[in-house]
Amino acid sequence: RLPARQLILALGHSARDTVEMLYDRGLSMEAKPFAVGVRIEHLQSHIDAVQYKEYAGHPALPVSTYKLSCHLPGGRSVFSFCVCPGGEVVAAASERERTVTNGMSEYARDGENINGGLLVNVTPEDFGSGHPLAGIAFQRRLEGAAYRLGGGYTAPCQRVEDFLAGRPSEAAGRVKPTYRPGVVYTDLHRCLPPFVSETLALALPELGRRLRGYDDPDALLTGVDTRSSSPVRLVRDEHYEANIRGVYPCGEGAGYAGGILSAAADGMRCAEKILEVYR
């Protein structure tokens, strides 16, 4: 036991066991919107050529990256997230018999592929329940479906051309998958909710118009990416305290940030609130 008057809860957005324990102890929380989807991989050389044109490959230029989004007529949004130039798709499961993908780049960013999250916004109305932890259950359903479709911890994977045509892929084209322990070529529609797969299918051609070749037939989609941000918000008041006095939910896992920088900023604000108590 570590007795404390103030406790900062900066859990991270995948600390499901801790969130469930806190819910059972009476900490107030609510479901919140977040986003789910897949990782998309392209040849880094192709994205460099599109972005830099005749200057692609110049030693003074870094490898290129991108930031894309579009709003569709039905009210859904699709956006790129956590783009990893010269990187690889990595395994990020935190529970047994669930498949989760993420992305990373090494310092040199010299890998053959660039990958990024391709995500669709989801809201508590999509979760199928009004329970505060319904978003976690929603994530688990997707991750379990991806695990079964991939036949284990190998991830389900599909070429963009096949995804748009609604047919399973049989092999990779010019873009080779980087995910380890490996991929299974299949039809991602079988593990994604229909509204997610339909939204991605609408968005890919539109994003291809904004960044030429983004919808390249040989680009690869690997599923699923469900950890864009927390699906739960630990409720706090204007002093940043939870309903249990002295507890300060903070950062992305508490539902108050959407990435590294915003989580750091929330941490500073939380520290300032605690300083006010001592002043």
CSV table of C-alpha atoms in Angstrom, one decimal:
chain,number,residue,atom,x,y,z
A,1,ARG,CA,0.0,0.0,0.0
A,2,LEU,CA,1.2,3.5,-0.8
A,3,PRO,CA,-0.9,6.0,1.1
A,4,ALA,CA,-1.6,9.2,-0.8
A,5,ARG,CA,-3.7,12.4,-0.6
A,6,GLN,CA,-3.5,12.9,-4.4
A,7,LEU,CA,-3.4,10.1,-6.9
A,8,ILE,CA,-2.9,10.8,-10.6
A,9,LEU,CA,-4.5,8.1,-12.8
A,10,ALA,CA,-2.5,8.2,-16.1
A,11,LEU,CA,-3.4,4.7,-17.2
A,12,GLY,CA,-2.9,4.5,-20.9
A,13,HIS,CA,-5.8,3.6,-23.2
A,14,SER,CA,-5.4,-0.2,-23.0
A,15,ALA,CA,-5.4,-0.7,-19.2
A,16,ARG,CA,-8.7,-2.5,-19.4
A,17,ASP,CA,-8.3,-4.5,-16.2
A,18,THR,CA,-7.5,-1.4,-14.2
A,19,VAL,CA,-10.5,0.5,-15.7
A,20,GLU,CA,-12.8,-2.5,-14.8
A,21,MET,CA,-11.4,-2.5,-11.2
A,22,LEU,CA,-12.0,1.2,-10.9
A,23,TYR,CA,-15.6,0.9,-12.2
A,24,ASP,CA,-16.3,-1.9,-9.6
A,25,ARG,CA,-14.9,0.5,-6.9
A,26,GLY,CA,-17.4,3.2,-7.8
A,27,LEU,CA,-15.3,5.6,-9.9
A,28,SER,CA,-17.6,7.5,-12.2
A,29,MET,CA,-17.0,6.9,-15.9
A,30,GLU,CA,-18.8,7.1,-19.2
A,31,ALA,CA,-18.5,5.8,-22.8
A,32,LYS,CA,-16.9,8.1,-25.3
A,33,PRO,CA,-16.4,8.3,-29.1
A,34,PHE,CA,-13.2,6.9,-30.6
A,35,ALA,CA,-12.2,5.3,-33.9
A,36,VAL,CA,-11.4,1.9,-35.3
A,37,GLY,CA,-10.2,0.5,-38.6
A,38,VAL,CA,-7.1,-1.1,-40.2
A,39,ARG,CA,-3.5,-0.3,-41.0
A,40,ILE,CA,-2.8,0.5,-44.6
A,41,GLU,CA,0.7,-0.1,-46.2
A,42,HIS,CA,2.2,1.4,-49.3
A,43,LEU,CA,5.6,1.4,-50.8
A,44,GLN,CA,7.6,4.3,-49.3
A,45,SER,CA,9.1,5.0,-52.7
A,46,HIS,CA,5.7,5.5,-54.2
A,47,ILE,CA,4.5,8.0,-51.6
A,48,ASP,CA,7.9,9.8,-51.9
A,49,ALA,CA,7.4,10.0,-55.7
A,50,VAL,CA,3.9,11.4,-55.3
A,51,GLN,CA,4.9,14.0,-52.6
A,52,TYR,CA,8.3,15.1,-53.9
A,53,LYS,CA,7.9,14.5,-57.6
A,54,GLU,CA,11.2,15.0,-59.4
A,55,TYR,CA,13.0,15.6,-56.1
A,56,ALA,CA,12.1,12.1,-54.7
A,57,GLY,CA,15.2,10.4,-53.4
A,58,HIS,CA,17.2,13.6,-52.9
A,59,PRO,CA,19.6,13.1,-50.0
A,60,ALA,CA,18.6,16.4,-48.4
A,61,LEU,CA,14.9,15.3,-48.1
A,62,PRO,CA,13.5,13.1,-45.3
A,63,VAL,CA,11.2,10.2,-46.2
A,64,SER,CA,7.7,11.6,-46.8
A,65,THR,CA,4.6,11.2,-44.7
A,66,TYR,CA,1.0,12.3,-45.0
A,67,LYS,CA,-2.1,13.4,-43.1
A,68,LEU,CA,-5.5,12.7,-44.7
A,69,SER,CA,-9.1,12.9,-43.7
A,70,CYS,CA,-12.5,13.0,-45.4
A,71,HIS,CA,-16.1,13.5,-44.3
A,72,LEU,CA,-18.7,11.4,-46.0
A,73,PRO,CA,-22.3,12.1,-46.8
A,74,GLY,CA,-23.6,9.6,-44.2
A,75,GLY,CA,-22.0,11.6,-41.4
A,76,ARG,CA,-19.0,9.3,-40.9
A,77,SER,CA,-15.4,10.5,-41.0
A,78,VAL,CA,-12.3,8.6,-42.1
A,79,PHE,CA,-8.8,9.7,-41.3
A,80,SER,CA,-5.2,8.6,-41.2
A,81,PHE,CA,-3.6,8.2,-37.8
A,82,CYS,CA,-0.1,7.4,-36.4
A,83,VAL,CA,1.5,7.3,-39.8
A,84,CYS,CA,4.9,5.5,-39.7
A,85,PRO,CA,7.3,6.4,-42.6
A,86,GLY,CA,9.7,3.6,-43.5
A,87,GLY,CA,8.1,1.6,-40.7
A,88,GLU,CA,6.3,-1.6,-40.1
A,89,VAL,CA,2.9,-2.9,-38.8
A,90,VAL,CA,3.3,-4.4,-35.4
A,91,ALA,CA,1.3,-6.6,-33.1
A,92,ALA,CA,-0.3,-4.8,-30.2
A,93,ALA,CA,-2.7,-7.3,-28.5
A,94,SER,CA,-2.9,-7.0,-24.7
A,95,GLU,CA,-5.3,-9.9,-24.2
A,96,ARG,CA,-5.4,-13.6,-25.2
A,97,GLU,CA,-7.0,-14.7,-28.4
A,98,ARG,CA,-7.4,-11.1,-29.8
A,99,THR,CA,-5.5,-9.6,-32.7
A,100,VAL,CA,-4.7,-5.9,-32.6
A,101,THR,CA,-2.4,-4.0,-35.0
A,102,ASN,CA,-0.4,-0.8,-34.6
A,103,GLY,CA,2.5,0.8,-36.4
A,104,MET,CA,6.1,2.0,-35.6
A,105,SER,CA,9.1,3.4,-37.4
A,106,GLU,CA,12.7,2.9,-36.3
A,107,TYR,CA,14.9,5.9,-36.0
A,108,ALA,CA,16.4,5.6,-39.5
A,109,ARG,CA,12.9,5.3,-41.1
A,110,ASP,CA,14.6,3.3,-43.8
A,111,GLY,CA,12.0,0.4,-44.3
A,112,GLU,CA,10.5,-0.4,-47.6
A,113,ASN,CA,6.9,0.5,-46.6
A,114,ILE,CA,5.0,3.3,-45.0
A,115,ASN,CA,2.0,2.4,-42.9
A,116,GLY,CA,-0.7,4.3,-41.1
A,117,GLY,CA,-4.0,3.8,-39.3
A,118,LEU,CA,-7.0,4.2,-41.6
A,119,LEU,CA,-9.8,4.8,-39.1
A,120,VAL,CA,-13.6,5.4,-38.9
A,121,ASN,CA,-15.2,7.4,-36.1
A,122,VAL,CA,-17.4,5.4,-33.8
A,123,THR,CA,-19.8,6.7,-31.1
A,124,PRO,CA,-21.4,5.2,-28.1
A,125,GLU,CA,-24.5,4.7,-30.2
A,126,ASP,CA,-22.5,2.1,-32.2
A,127,PHE,CA,-21.6,0.0,-29.1
A,128,GLY,CA,-24.8,-1.9,-28.7
A,129,SER,CA,-25.2,-1.0,-25.1
A,130,GLY,CA,-25.5,2.0,-22.8
A,131,HIS,CA,-23.1,0.6,-20.3
A,132,PRO,CA,-20.1,2.9,-19.5
A,133,LEU,CA,-17.7,0.1,-20.6
A,134,ALA,CA,-19.6,-0.8,-23.7
A,135,GLY,CA,-16.8,0.6,-25.9
A,136,ILE,CA,-14.3,-1.9,-24.4
A,137,ALA,CA,-16.7,-4.7,-25.3
A,138,PHE,CA,-17.0,-3.3,-28.8
A,139,GLN,CA,-13.2,-3.4,-29.2
A,140,ARG,CA,-13.0,-6.9,-27.9
A,141,ARG,CA,-15.6,-8.1,-30.4
A,142,LEU,CA,-13.6,-6.7,-33.3
A,143,GLU,CA,-10.3,-8.0,-31.9
A,144,GLY,CA,-11.7,-11.5,-31.4
A,145,ALA,CA,-13.2,-11.5,-34.9
A,146,ALA,CA,-9.8,-10.6,-36.3
A,147,TYR,CA,-8.1,-13.4,-34.3
A,148,ARG,CA,-10.5,-16.0,-35.6
A,149,LEU,CA,-10.3,-14.7,-39.2
A,150,GLY,CA,-6.6,-14.8,-39.1
A,151,GLY,CA,-6.5,-18.2,-37.6
A,152,GLY,CA,-4.6,-17.1,-34.5
A,153,TYR,CA,-2.2,-14.3,-33.9
A,154,THR,CA,-1.5,-14.0,-37.6
A,155,ALA,CA,-3.4,-11.0,-38.8
A,156,PRO,CA,-6.1,-10.9,-41.6
A,157,CYS,CA,-4.8,-9.0,-44.6
A,158,GLN,CA,-6.3,-7.8,-48.0
A,159,ARG,CA,-5.2,-5.9,-51.0
A,160,VAL,CA,-7.1,-2.6,-51.5
A,161,GLU,CA,-8.3,-3.7,-55.0
A,162,ASP,CA,-9.8,-6.9,-53.5
A,163,PHE,CA,-11.3,-5.0,-50.5
A,164,LEU,CA,-13.1,-2.6,-52.9
A,165,ALA,CA,-14.3,-5.5,-55.0
A,166,GLY,CA,-15.5,-7.5,-52.0
A,167,ARG,CA,-13.5,-10.6,-52.7
A,168,PRO,CA,-10.8,-12.3,-50.6
A,169,SER,CA,-7.2,-11.8,-51.4
A,170,GLU,CA,-5.0,-14.7,-52.3
A,171,ALA,CA,-1.6,-13.1,-52.2
A,172,ALA,CA,0.3,-9.8,-52.0
A,173,GLY,CA,1.2,-7.8,-55.0
A,174,ARG,CA,4.0,-5.2,-55.1
A,175,VAL,CA,3.5,-4.2,-51.5
A,176,LYS,CA,4.7,-7.0,-49.1
A,177,PRO,CA,3.3,-7.1,-45.5
A,178,THR,CA,5.6,-6.2,-42.6
A,179,TYR,CA,3.4,-7.6,-39.8
A,180,ARG,CA,4.9,-10.3,-37.7
A,181,PRO,CA,4.2,-13.2,-36.9
A,182,GLY,CA,2.6,-13.1,-40.4
A,183,VAL,CA,-0.7,-12.5,-42.2
A,184,VAL,CA,-3.5,-14.5,-43.7
A,185,TYR,CA,-5.0,-13.3,-47.0
A,186,THR,CA,-8.7,-13.1,-46.6
A,187,ASP,CA,-11.7,-10.7,-46.8
A,188,LEU,CA,-11.6,-8.0,-44.0
A,189,HIS,CA,-15.4,-7.5,-44.4
A,190,ARG,CA,-15.7,-10.7,-42.4
A,191,CYS,CA,-14.3,-9.2,-39.3
A,192,LEU,CA,-15.2,-5.5,-39.5
A,193,PRO,CA,-18.7,-4.1,-38.7
A,194,PRO,CA,-20.6,-3.4,-41.9
A,195,PHE,CA,-20.7,0.3,-41.3
A,196,VAL,CA,-16.9,0.4,-40.8
A,197,SER,CA,-16.1,-1.6,-44.0
A,198,GLU,CA,-18.6,0.3,-46.1
A,199,THR,CA,-17.2,3.6,-44.9
A,200,LEU,CA,-13.7,2.6,-45.6
A,201,ALA,CA,-14.7,1.5,-49.1
A,202,LEU,CA,-16.3,4.9,-49.8
A,203,ALA,CA,-13.3,6.8,-48.4
A,204,LEU,CA,-10.5,5.0,-50.2
A,205,PRO,CA,-11.2,6.4,-53.7
A,206,GLU,CA,-11.8,9.9,-52.2
A,207,LEU,CA,-8.5,9.7,-50.4
A,208,GLY,CA,-6.8,8.5,-53.6
A,209,ARG,CA,-7.9,11.7,-55.3
A,210,ARG,CA,-6.3,13.7,-52.5
A,211,LEU,CA,-3.1,11.7,-52.4
A,212,ARG,CA,-2.5,10.0,-55.8
A,213,GLY,CA,-2.1,6.3,-55.4
A,214,TYR,CA,-3.4,6.1,-51.8
A,215,ASP,CA,-6.0,3.6,-53.2
A,216,ASP,CA,-3.3,1.7,-55.1
A,217,PRO,CA,-4.7,-1.8,-55.9
A,218,ASP,CA,-1.7,-3.4,-54.3
A,219,ALA,CA,-1.7,-1.4,-51.1
A,220,LEU,CA,-2.4,-3.7,-48.1
A,221,LEU,CA,-5.0,-3.4,-45.4
A,222,THR,CA,-4.2,-5.3,-42.2
A,223,GLY,CA,-6.7,-5.6,-39.4
A,224,VAL,CA,-7.7,-4.6,-36.9
A,225,ASP,CA,-6.6,-1.2,-35.4
A,226,THR,CA,-8.9,-0.6,-32.4
A,227,ARG,CA,-6.6,1.4,-30.0
A,228,SER,CA,-6.7,4.9,-31.5
A,229,SER,CA,-7.8,6.3,-28.1
A,230,SER,CA,-9.7,5.3,-25.1
A,231,PRO,CA,-13.4,4.3,-25.5
A,232,VAL,CA,-14.0,5.3,-21.8
A,233,ARG,CA,-13.8,8.7,-20.0
A,234,LEU,CA,-13.1,8.7,-16.3
A,235,VAL,CA,-15.3,11.6,-15.2
A,236,ARG,CA,-13.6,14.6,-13.4
A,237,ASP,CA,-14.8,18.0,-12.3
A,238,GLU,CA,-13.5,21.5,-13.0
A,239,HIS,CA,-10.7,20.8,-10.5
A,240,TYR,CA,-9.7,17.6,-12.4
A,241,GLU,CA,-10.9,15.4,-9.5
A,242,ALA,CA,-13.0,12.3,-9.8
A,243,ASN,CA,-16.0,11.5,-7.7
A,244,ILE,CA,-13.6,9.8,-5.3
A,245,ARG,CA,-11.8,12.8,-3.8
A,246,GLY,CA,-8.1,13.0,-4.3
A,247,VAL,CA,-8.1,10.9,-7.5
A,248,TYR,CA,-7.1,12.8,-10.7
A,249,PRO,CA,-7.8,11.0,-14.0
A,250,CYS,CA,-5.3,12.1,-16.5
A,251,GLY,CA,-4.2,11.7,-20.1
A,252,GLU,CA,-5.3,9.4,-22.9
A,253,GLY,CA,-6.4,6.4,-20.9
A,254,ALA,CA,-8.7,8.7,-18.8
A,255,GLY,CA,-10.3,10.0,-22.0
A,256,TYR,CA,-8.8,13.5,-22.1
A,257,ALA,CA,-6.3,13.2,-24.9
A,258,GLY,CA,-5.8,11.8,-28.3
A,259,GLY,CA,-2.1,11.2,-28.7
A,260,ILE,CA,1.3,11.7,-27.1
A,261,LEU,CA,1.4,15.6,-27.1
A,262,SER,CA,-2.1,16.1,-26.0
A,263,ALA,CA,-1.6,13.6,-23.2
A,264,ALA,CA,1.5,15.4,-22.1
A,265,ALA,CA,-0.4,18.7,-22.1
A,266,ASP,CA,-3.2,17.2,-20.0
A,267,GLY,CA,-0.5,15.9,-17.5
A,268,MET,CA,0.8,19.5,-17.1
A,269,ARG,CA,-2.7,20.8,-16.5
A,270,CYS,CA,-3.4,18.1,-14.0
A,271,ALA,CA,-0.2,18.9,-12.1
A,272,GLU,CA,-1.2,22.6,-12.0
A,273,LYS,CA,-4.6,21.6,-10.4
A,274,ILE,CA,-2.7,19.7,-7.7
A,275,LEU,CA,-0.4,22.7,-7.1
A,276,GLU,CA,-3.5,24.8,-6.5
A,277,VAL,CA,-4.5,22.4,-3.7
A,278,TYR,CA,-1.1,23.0,-1.9
A,279,ARG,CA,-1.2,26.7,-2.5
